[in-house]
Short mmCIF file of C-alpha atoms (C1' of nucleotides) in Angstrom, two decimals:
data_model
loop_
_atom_site.label_atom_id
_atom_site.label_comp_id
_atom_site.label_asym_id
_atom_site.label_seq_id
_atom_site.Cartn_x
_atom_site.Cartn_y
_atom_site.Cartn_z
CA MET A 249 0.01 -0.02 -0.09
CA ASN A 250 2.95 2.41 0.53
CA LEU A 251 4.80 3.67 -2.24
CA SER A 252 8.34 4.69 -2.65
CA ILE A 253 9.18 8.20 -4.30
CA GLY A 254 9.92 6.55 -7.45
CA ALA A 255 6.60 4.58 -7.53
CA LEU A 256 4.61 7.71 -6.59
CA SER A 257 6.43 9.46 -9.45
CA ARG A 258 5.41 6.76 -11.99
CA GLU A 259 1.82 6.84 -10.49
CA THR A 260 1.42 10.70 -11.01
CA GLY A 261 3.69 11.55 -13.72
CA VAL A 262 5.55 14.05 -11.43
CA LYS A 263 9.28 13.69 -11.54
CA VAL A 264 11.14 12.47 -8.46
CA PRO A 265 13.25 15.70 -7.81
CA THR A 266 9.81 17.85 -8.27
CA ILE A 267 8.11 15.73 -5.57
CA ARG A 268 11.00 16.58 -3.25
CA TYR A 269 10.59 20.17 -4.15
CA TYR A 270 6.97 20.30 -3.43
CA GLU A 271 7.73 18.78 0.08
CA ASP A 272 10.38 21.59 0.51
CA VAL A 273 7.85 24.32 -0.33
CA GLY A 274 5.04 22.77 1.66
CA LEU A 275 2.61 21.60 -0.85
CA LEU A 276 3.27 18.05 0.25
CA PRO A 277 3.60 17.17 3.93
CA GLU A 278 6.99 15.90 5.05
CA ALA A 279 6.77 12.34 4.10
CA ASP A 280 7.24 9.50 6.46
CA ARG A 281 10.62 7.81 6.23
CA THR A 282 11.64 4.19 6.40
CA VAL A 283 14.29 3.16 8.89
CA SER A 284 16.71 3.70 6.27
CA ASN A 285 15.57 7.37 5.68
CA ARG A 286 13.61 6.79 2.41
CA ARG A 287 10.25 8.50 1.87
CA THR A 288 7.07 6.44 1.72
CA TYR A 289 3.74 7.62 0.51
CA GLY A 290 0.04 6.44 0.77
CA PRO A 291 -2.88 6.85 -1.57
CA GLY A 292 -3.66 10.33 -0.29
CA ASP A 293 -0.32 11.68 -1.45
CA VAL A 294 -1.33 10.32 -4.96
CA SER A 295 -4.42 12.34 -5.17
CA ARG A 296 -2.73 15.43 -3.76
CA LEU A 297 0.05 15.23 -6.06
CA ARG A 298 -2.08 14.59 -9.12
CA PHE A 299 -4.18 17.77 -8.03
CA ILE A 300 -0.99 19.79 -7.79
CA ARG A 301 0.12 18.62 -11.19
CA HIS A 302 -3.18 19.48 -12.99
CA ALA A 303 -3.28 22.76 -11.11
CA ARG A 304 0.01 23.84 -12.14
CA ASP A 305 -0.80 22.78 -15.81
CA LEU A 306 -3.76 25.14 -15.54
CA GLY A 307 -1.66 28.05 -14.69
CA PHE A 308 -2.29 28.18 -11.12
CA GLU A 309 0.91 29.18 -9.10
CA VAL A 310 2.18 27.46 -6.11
CA ASP A 311 0.59 29.95 -3.71
CA ALA A 312 -2.91 29.52 -5.21
CA ILE A 313 -2.51 25.88 -5.01
CA ARG A 314 -1.48 26.05 -1.43
CA GLN A 315 -4.78 28.03 -0.92
CA LEU A 316 -6.83 25.43 -2.76
CA LEU A 317 -5.27 22.60 -0.86
CA GLN A 318 -5.92 24.47 2.42
CA MET A 319 -9.68 24.46 1.42
CA SER A 320 -9.33 20.72 0.93
CA ASP A 321 -7.50 20.15 4.17
CA HIS A 322 -10.11 21.96 6.37
CA PRO A 323 -13.31 21.46 4.53
CA SER A 324 -15.48 21.80 7.67
CA LYS A 325 -14.21 25.47 8.27
CA PRO A 326 -15.56 27.45 5.23
CA CYS A 327 -14.74 30.54 7.29
CA GLN A 328 -15.02 33.93 5.51
CA GLU A 329 -11.53 34.09 4.55
CA VAL A 330 -11.58 30.63 2.73
CA ASP A 331 -14.90 31.67 1.17
CA SER A 332 -13.41 34.64 -0.34
CA ILE A 333 -10.45 32.85 -1.73
CA ALA A 334 -12.91 30.33 -3.24
CA ARG A 335 -14.82 33.11 -4.84
CA ARG A 336 -11.76 34.86 -6.24
CA HIS A 337 -10.58 31.58 -7.55
CA LEU A 338 -13.95 30.95 -9.03
CA ALA A 339 -13.77 34.22 -10.93
CA ASN A 340 -10.38 33.50 -12.20
CA ILE A 341 -11.35 30.04 -13.25
CA ASP A 342 -14.40 31.37 -15.12
CA SER A 343 -12.16 34.01 -16.91
CA LYS A 344 -9.76 31.25 -17.79
CA ILE A 345 -12.70 29.14 -19.24
CA ASP A 346 -13.96 31.99 -21.41
CA ARG A 347 -10.73 32.66 -22.91
CA LEU A 348 -9.92 29.11 -23.77
CA THR A 349 -13.18 28.69 -25.16
CA ALA A 350 -12.77 31.74 -27.39
CA LEU A 351 -9.26 30.46 -28.38
CA ARG A 352 -10.65 27.00 -28.94
CA THR A 353 -13.52 28.33 -31.29
CA GLU A 354 -11.01 30.32 -33.43
CA ILE A 355 -8.64 27.42 -33.84
CA ARG A 356 -11.53 25.24 -34.79
CA ARG A 357 -12.71 27.74 -37.35
CA MET A 358 -9.21 27.91 -38.78
CA LEU A 359 -8.80 24.08 -39.12
CA ASP A 360 -12.47 24.01 -40.50
CA SER A 361 -12.14 26.60 -43.19
CA ASP A 362 -8.79 25.06 -44.11
CA ALA A 363 -10.48 21.79 -44.75
CA HIS A 364 -12.84 23.68 -47.04
CA GLY A 365 -10.15 24.99 -49.10
CA THR A 366 -10.96 28.71 -48.14
CA ILE A 367 -8.04 30.83 -47.37
CA SER A 368 -8.52 31.63 -43.69
CA GLU A 369 -7.27 34.70 -42.15
CA CYS A 370 -6.04 33.81 -38.68
CA ARG A 371 -7.60 35.45 -35.75
CA VAL A 372 -6.42 33.49 -32.81
CA LEU A 373 -4.36 36.53 -31.77
CA ASP A 374 -7.21 38.99 -31.77
CA VAL A 375 -9.70 36.65 -30.09
CA LEU A 376 -7.54 36.63 -26.98
CA ALA A 377 -6.31 40.07 -27.25
CA GLU A 378 -9.82 41.47 -27.11
CA HIS A 379 -10.04 40.02 -23.78
CA GLY A 380 -7.30 42.74 -22.97
CA LYS A 381 -10.11 45.09 -22.38
CA CYS A 382 -10.72 43.47 -19.13
CA LEU A 383 -7.48 45.05 -18.08
CA HIS A 384 -5.52 44.44 -14.86
CA GLU A 385 -8.13 42.57 -13.08
CA HIS A 386 -6.04 39.71 -12.48
CA HIS A 387 -3.00 41.60 -11.31
CA MET B 336 -0.41 56.49 -33.06
CA ASN B 337 3.01 55.35 -31.92
CA LEU B 338 3.52 54.16 -28.44
CA SER B 339 6.55 54.29 -26.09
CA ILE B 340 7.24 51.00 -24.19
CA GLY B 341 5.72 52.78 -21.17
CA ALA B 342 2.41 53.39 -22.93
CA LEU B 343 2.41 49.91 -24.25
CA SER B 344 2.89 48.69 -20.86
CA ARG B 345 -0.03 50.73 -19.53
CA GLU B 346 -2.10 49.66 -22.56
CA THR B 347 -1.48 45.96 -21.89
CA GLY B 348 -0.69 45.45 -18.36
CA VAL B 349 2.65 43.90 -19.04
CA LYS B 350 5.66 45.25 -17.29
CA VAL B 351 8.14 47.16 -19.20
CA PRO B 352 11.09 44.89 -18.62
CA THR B 353 8.98 41.90 -19.59
CA ILE B 354 8.18 43.56 -22.78
CA ARG B 355 11.99 43.91 -23.44
CA TYR B 356 12.27 40.32 -22.39
CA TYR B 357 9.70 39.15 -25.01
CA GLU B 358 11.55 41.05 -27.76
CA ASP B 359 14.85 39.19 -26.55
CA VAL B 360 13.28 35.71 -26.85
CA GLY B 361 11.48 36.43 -30.02
CA LEU B 362 7.96 36.66 -29.03
CA LEU B 363 7.79 40.28 -30.08
CA PRO B 364 9.82 41.56 -33.28
CA GLU B 365 12.50 43.94 -32.59
CA ALA B 366 10.90 47.22 -32.08
CA ASP B 367 11.59 50.20 -34.38
CA ARG B 368 13.62 52.83 -32.64
CA THR B 369 13.48 56.51 -32.46
CA VAL B 370 16.49 58.70 -33.17
CA SER B 371 17.28 58.52 -29.46
CA ASN B 372 17.23 54.99 -29.52
CA ARG B 373 13.80 54.42 -27.80
CA ARG B 374 11.47 51.57 -28.78
CA THR B 375 8.29 52.61 -30.50
CA TYR B 376 5.28 50.39 -30.99
CA GLY B 377 2.03 50.36 -33.01
CA PRO B 378 -1.42 49.01 -32.55
CA GLY B 379 -0.48 45.55 -33.85
CA ASP B 380 2.13 45.24 -30.99
CA VAL B 381 -0.76 45.93 -28.42
CA SER B 382 -2.66 42.95 -29.79
CA ARG B 383 0.26 40.65 -30.09
CA LEU B 384 1.32 41.52 -26.46
CA ARG B 385 -2.15 41.10 -25.06
CA PHE B 386 -2.33 37.74 -26.76
CA ILE B 387 0.94 36.75 -25.12
CA ARG B 388 -0.19 37.77 -21.73
CA HIS B 389 -3.42 35.95 -21.91
CA ALA B 390 -1.81 32.68 -23.35
CA ARG B 391 0.87 32.83 -20.50
CA ASP B 392 -1.81 33.30 -18.01
CA LEU B 393 -3.61 30.19 -19.43
CA GLY B 394 -0.54 28.20 -18.76
CA PHE B 395 0.99 27.96 -22.39
CA GLU B 396 4.66 27.95 -22.40
CA VAL B 397 6.63 30.60 -24.44
CA ASP B 398 7.46 27.91 -27.07
CA ALA B 399 3.78 27.08 -27.57
CA ILE B 400 2.90 30.70 -27.95
CA ARG B 401 5.65 31.07 -30.46
CA GLN B 402 3.77 28.39 -32.46
CA LEU B 403 0.27 29.89 -32.13
CA LEU B 404 1.86 33.40 -33.03
CA GLN B 405 3.37 31.71 -36.12
CA MET B 406 -0.04 30.48 -37.12
CA SER B 407 -1.27 33.97 -36.87
CA ASP B 408 1.74 35.37 -38.84
CA HIS B 409 1.25 33.09 -41.74
CA PRO B 410 -2.44 32.42 -41.96
CA SER B 411 -2.55 31.68 -45.51
CA LYS B 412 -0.06 28.76 -45.17
CA PRO B 413 -2.04 26.19 -43.06
CA CYS B 414 0.47 23.59 -44.21
CA GLN B 415 0.41 20.10 -42.71
CA GLU B 416 2.81 21.14 -39.90
CA VAL B 417 0.78 24.17 -38.76
CA ASP B 418 -2.40 22.25 -38.88
CA SER B 419 -1.04 19.37 -36.58
CA ILE B 420 0.40 22.10 -34.14
CA ALA B 421 -3.11 23.60 -34.09
CA ARG B 422 -4.84 20.17 -33.61
CA ARG B 423 -2.44 19.45 -30.75
CA HIS B 424 -3.12 22.70 -29.10
CA LEU B 425 -6.85 22.13 -29.49
CA ALA B 426 -6.67 18.76 -27.67
CA ASN B 427 -4.71 20.57 -24.99
CA ILE B 428 -7.17 23.39 -24.72
CA ASP B 429 -10.07 20.94 -24.53
CA SER B 430 -8.61 19.10 -21.75
CA LYS B 431 -7.78 22.49 -19.83
CA ILE B 432 -11.52 23.38 -20.26
CA ASP B 433 -12.60 20.12 -19.14
CA ARG B 434 -10.60 20.28 -15.87
CA LEU B 435 -11.37 23.92 -15.23
CA THR B 436 -15.00 23.12 -15.51
CA ALA B 437 -14.78 20.38 -13.12
CA LEU B 438 -12.83 22.47 -10.71
CA ARG B 439 -15.39 25.27 -11.04
CA THR B 440 -18.40 22.89 -10.47
CA GLU B 441 -16.79 21.61 -7.30
CA ILE B 442 -15.85 24.99 -5.83
CA ARG B 443 -19.26 26.23 -6.59
CA ARG B 444 -20.75 23.18 -4.95
CA MET B 445 -18.79 24.07 -1.75
CA LEU B 446 -19.74 27.73 -1.75
CA ASP B 447 -23.33 26.60 -2.30
CA SER B 448 -23.55 23.96 0.51
CA ASP B 449 -21.80 26.33 2.82
CA ALA B 450 -24.54 29.05 2.09
CA HIS B 451 -27.11 26.38 3.02
CA GLY B 452 -25.42 25.61 6.35
CA THR B 453 -24.50 22.15 5.50
CA ILE B 454 -21.07 20.97 6.41
CA SER B 455 -19.36 20.33 3.02
CA GLU B 456 -16.68 17.91 2.62
CA CYS B 457 -14.48 19.36 -0.04
CA ARG B 458 -13.62 17.29 -3.06
CA VAL B 459 -11.78 20.01 -5.27
CA LEU B 460 -8.77 17.85 -4.80
CA ASP B 461 -10.43 14.62 -6.11
CA VAL B 462 -12.10 16.22 -9.06
CA LEU B 463 -8.83 17.14 -10.53
CA ALA B 464 -6.96 14.28 -9.22
CA GLU B 465 -9.21 11.81 -10.92
CA HIS B 466 -8.14 13.37 -14.28
CA GLY B 467 -4.89 11.87 -13.44
CA LYS B 468 -6.09 8.77 -15.08
CA CYS B 469 -5.49 10.44 -18.32
CA LEU B 470 -1.69 10.16 -17.49
CA HIS B 471 1.21 11.47 -19.42
CA GLU B 472 -0.75 12.32 -22.46
CA HIS B 473 0.21 15.91 -22.56
CA HIS B 474 4.12 15.96 -22.70
"C1'" DC C 1373 18.19 75.26 -17.96
"C1'" DT C 1374 17.09 72.45 -14.41
"C1'" DT C 1375 14.20 68.67 -12.45
"C1'" DG C 1376 11.73 64.53 -12.63
"C1'" DA C 1377 9.78 60.95 -15.14
"C1'" DT C 1378 11.00 57.54 -18.70
"C1'" DC C 1379 14.02 55.34 -21.30
"C1'" DC C 1380 18.42 52.66 -22.11
"C1'" DT C 1381 21.73 48.40 -21.22
"C1'" DC C 1382 23.45 45.27 -18.03
"C1'" DT C 1383 23.87 42.38 -14.14
"C1'" DA C 1384 21.64 39.86 -10.53
"C1'" DG C 1385 17.70 37.80 -8.04
"C1'" DT C 1386 13.18 35.02 -7.84
"C1'" DG C 1387 9.99 31.18 -8.57
"C1'" DA C 1388 9.27 26.69 -10.13
"C1'" DC C 1389 11.48 23.33 -11.41
"C1'" DT C 1390 15.53 20.18 -13.44
"C1'" DA C 1391 19.95 17.92 -13.81
"C1'" DG C 1392 24.25 16.41 -11.89
"C1'" DA C 1393 27.53 14.88 -8.25
"C1'" DG C 1394 28.76 11.99 -4.58
"C1'" DA C 1395 27.26 8.92 -1.12
"C1'" DT C 1396 24.05 5.24 0.87
"C1'" DC C 1397 20.75 1.64 0.69
"C1'" DG C 1398 18.47 -2.66 -0.97
"C1'" DT C 1399 17.97 -6.61 -3.63
"C1'" DA C 1400 19.32 -10.13 -6.79
"C1'" DA C 1401 22.95 -13.00 -8.77
"C1'" DC C 1402 27.11 -15.11 -8.17
"C1'" DG D 1329 28.80 -13.28 2.11
"C1'" DT D 1330 29.87 -10.10 -1.39
"C1'" DT D 1331 29.53 -7.86 -5.50
"C1'" DA D 1332 26.74 -5.39 -8.93
"C1'" DC D 1333 23.42 -1.94 -9.89
"C1'" DG D 1334 19.39 0.67 -9.57
"C1'" DA D 1335 16.90 3.56 -6.46
"C1'" DT D 1336 17.32 6.76 -2.99
"C1'" DC D 1337 19.49 10.37 -0.22
"C1'" DT D 1338 21.25 15.44 0.23
"C1'" DC D 1339 23.33 19.35 -1.84
"C1'" DT D 1340 24.63 22.53 -5.41
"C1'" DA D 1341 24.10 24.41 -9.63
"C1'" DG D 1342 21.51 25.19 -14.04
"C1'" DT D 1343 17.21 26.53 -16.78
"C1'" DC D 1344 12.98 29.23 -17.95
"C1'" DA D 1345 10.24 33.01 -17.44
"C1'" DC D 1346 10.27 36.72 -15.52
"C1'" DT D 1347 11.41 40.96 -12.15
"C1'" DA D 1348 14.33 44.27 -9.70
"C1'" DG D 1349 18.10 47.29 -9.39
"C1'" DA D 1350 22.42 50.01 -10.87
"C1'" DG D 1351 24.13 53.54 -13.52
"C1'" DG D 1352 23.56 56.52 -17.46
"C1'" DA D 1353 21.06 59.00 -21.14
"C1'" DT D 1354 16.84 61.57 -22.78
"C1'" DC D 1355 12.61 64.05 -23.00
"C1'" DA D 1356 8.87 67.28 -21.35
"C1'" DA D 1357 7.26 70.56 -17.94
"C1'" DG D 1358 8.04 74.53 -15.59
#
DNA sequence: CTTGATCCTCTAGTGACTAGAGATCGTAAC
DNA sequence: GTTACGATCTCTAGTCACTAGAGGATCAAG
């Protein structure tokens, strides 16, 4: 049931040094050690690490992930602070979804018009750039 | 019509040194200079830079952005290479949207059940972690 | 013509990894 | 048992994408 760091790495697709790094910066708790000082992990660590990997890939920074994990670690205390954090992230996520959807639509349109032989002018750039009107809201 | 680097920065929300950095790494073309060696920019640069900013925020790395910009720079040549790049990005974008949507749903559920006084167990972690089943497909 | 903001280049620091050196540990094969 | 070798350990240094700062030049307002 317990995994070595290498097994955890294979299980999650996160590289071994990166796992150690996440422990260093407090995204993962300090791992239990065997008598010979090797880290051991359980199933909970697998989920947590997969979450971290996806969140990073989605452009959340470590600090944001720390907050999301905190929500998960203390679910029964949705105090005002956690609540406002959640709301802020929700707004950020909505914005990301909107922009990705716009980008997707445009790339699809390009591929599509290409298939039909029409010379397509590419507007991928503009479709995201126009979102620039919502200036400076996310820092 | 022409902007200084500071004006471009205010226009796009991208910091001045970052703009220079993007020029260094080739995301922005080498800027025209005034007689006194200052960079000047036009409206095209505003769009391009906004696009870069959003793309970065959405978790695309500089190299991916370079590819997307190339699509935009040569729209009339949807050769097979560009086409496959677009398709790969499309798949990646779809996946990002899926995961963000799942995360959004779960955060909403938390906020919602909190509002109704129920003690909500937080599953934000699991909802993304389960996507870990689609292992190693992106890079 | 001075003063302050903005620009220039260049070097160095940060965040989030990633790679490598050198040492130790665990197991399987002799 | 002991040798072989792969996985792990710690620690330092390198990469990518910025970000901040020093030191100097330039522009625009007063």
